[in-house]
Each structure stands twice: as C-alpha cells, then as structure tokens.
C-alpha positions as MATLAB code, in Angstrom:
seq = 'MSNQTVLAAVSQLYQEFMQLPFPPGLAGADRAGFDLVMLDSDTAAWVFTWIKNGGELEARGRTGLLRCITRLDLVIPVLSEADAPEYWHRLREMARLVAESLHGHQVG';
ca = [
      16.300   23.176   -3.048;
      15.430   26.841   -3.143;
      11.816   27.880   -2.707;
      11.684   28.944   -6.381;
      12.981   25.526   -7.468;
      10.368   23.790   -5.302;
       7.664   26.115   -6.641;
       8.620   25.277  -10.241;
       8.796   21.542   -9.506;
       5.450   21.451   -7.696;
       3.821   23.601  -10.390;
       4.940   21.077  -13.010;
       3.765   18.123  -10.899;
       0.424   19.865  -10.310;
      -0.110   20.481  -14.042;
       0.651   16.821  -14.769;
      -1.559   15.649  -11.906;
      -4.514   17.725  -13.077;
      -4.380   15.934  -16.443;
      -4.994   12.594  -14.730;
      -8.565   11.375  -14.447;
      -9.859   10.672  -10.961;
      -9.522    6.901  -10.507;
     -12.603    5.180  -11.953;
     -14.958    3.608   -9.477;
     -13.733    5.677   -6.521;
     -16.333    8.467   -6.594;
     -18.102    8.131   -3.256;
     -15.556    5.562   -2.036;
     -14.213    5.614    1.493;
     -10.842    4.240    2.588;
      -9.560    4.314    6.174;
     -12.642    6.359    7.079;
     -12.029    9.152    4.562;
     -14.023   10.109    1.472;
     -11.538    9.870   -1.401;
     -13.131   12.609   -3.511;
     -12.883   15.064   -0.607;
      -9.323   14.014    0.223;
      -8.290   14.475   -3.403;
      -9.986   17.862   -3.802;
      -8.862   19.234   -0.438;
      -5.227   18.253   -0.993;
      -5.129   19.559   -4.559;
      -6.799   22.810   -3.443;
      -4.121   23.492   -0.804;
      -1.352   22.717   -3.308;
      -3.003   25.035   -5.860;
      -3.368   27.803   -3.262;
       0.319   27.459   -2.368;
       1.305   27.717   -6.062;
      -1.028   30.685   -6.659;
       0.448   32.461   -3.613;
       4.002   32.054   -4.887;
       4.980   29.381   -2.369;
       3.130   30.668    0.686;
       0.219   29.372    2.773;
      -1.351   31.090    5.752;
      -1.761   29.177    9.032;
      -5.152   27.722    8.058;
      -3.671   26.447    4.781;
      -0.685   24.875    6.497;
      -2.968   23.121    8.980;
      -5.259   21.928    6.186;
      -2.379   20.630    4.092;
      -0.827   18.751    7.017;
      -4.229   17.236    7.826;
      -4.464   16.008    4.223;
      -0.988   14.450    4.405;
      -1.928   12.670    7.643;
      -5.075   11.327    5.983;
      -3.169   10.230    2.881;
      -0.734    8.402    5.171;
      -3.697    6.447    6.563;
      -5.376    5.851    3.204;
      -2.420    4.843    1.012;
      -1.489    1.665    2.963;
      -5.034    0.250    2.609;
      -5.413    0.882   -1.127;
      -5.700   -2.044   -3.506;
      -4.357   -2.013   -7.063;
      -7.931   -1.256   -8.218;
      -7.725    2.001   -6.202;
      -4.929    3.370   -8.445;
      -2.339    3.793   -5.653;
       0.061    5.628   -7.995;
      -2.498    8.459   -8.258;
      -2.565    8.848   -4.469;
       1.243    8.618   -4.179;
       1.586   11.480   -6.687;
      -0.898   13.580   -4.720;
       0.958   12.913   -1.473;
       4.334   13.705   -3.042;
       3.110   17.141   -4.147;
       1.694   17.809   -0.684;
       4.937   16.642    0.945;
       7.047   18.991   -1.178;
       4.791   21.910   -0.286;
       4.844   21.046    3.441;
       8.639   20.738    3.453;
       8.990   24.129    1.789;
       6.776   25.691    4.464;
       8.511   24.136    7.420;
      12.054   23.950    6.112;
      12.443   20.312    7.168;
      11.621   16.824    5.961;
       8.041   15.571    6.148;
       7.885   11.760    6.085;
];
C-alpha cells in the first residue's frame, strides 16, 4: 500500500475509533501492569499526530508509538470479554498500520 492509501485507511479507522466510547468500567483499570486510560490516550495521540503530520512521526513519536504497541501486546492477551477486547484490537491495528508505514516492514 502506498503511504497515501495507508494515511486514508488509518484516518478512516481513527474517525470510527473516536466514535467508540471508552469501555465501561475500565477507567482507572490496570492490565498487565499498565493503566488502560493512559495506554488508550497515548496510542490514539500518536496515531492522531501521524495523521495530522501527513503520515510522518519524528523519532520521539516513533519510539512512543512502538512502546504503545509493545504494551498493547502485553495487555490484549490478558483481557476478559468484560474488558471489550475488540476495542483494544482496533486500537492496536491502527497503531500497527502507522508503525508499518514508518518502517516499511511488517510489525507483528
């Protein structure tokens, strides 16, 4: 996929994601040692920054995004159905697409 195609796809996913409510009962919750509100906001912020910058992130942004993906990879396997795993999978998918566009190779 071209960078413009990825940018359009992630922009659409981001708009859809932002319409979703944060999973009820998870405010202040911790999974795998990570605060879910912070993980959600940090990941979405890096994706938004990438979209706003036309598909670019500076080094700090790339590092932050990859850190979020690593944390999501630790959190997602321990989620129960009550934790709305589909919400977290959508967030990770957006982050993965952004990371792949930055590095030009597959990210897990």
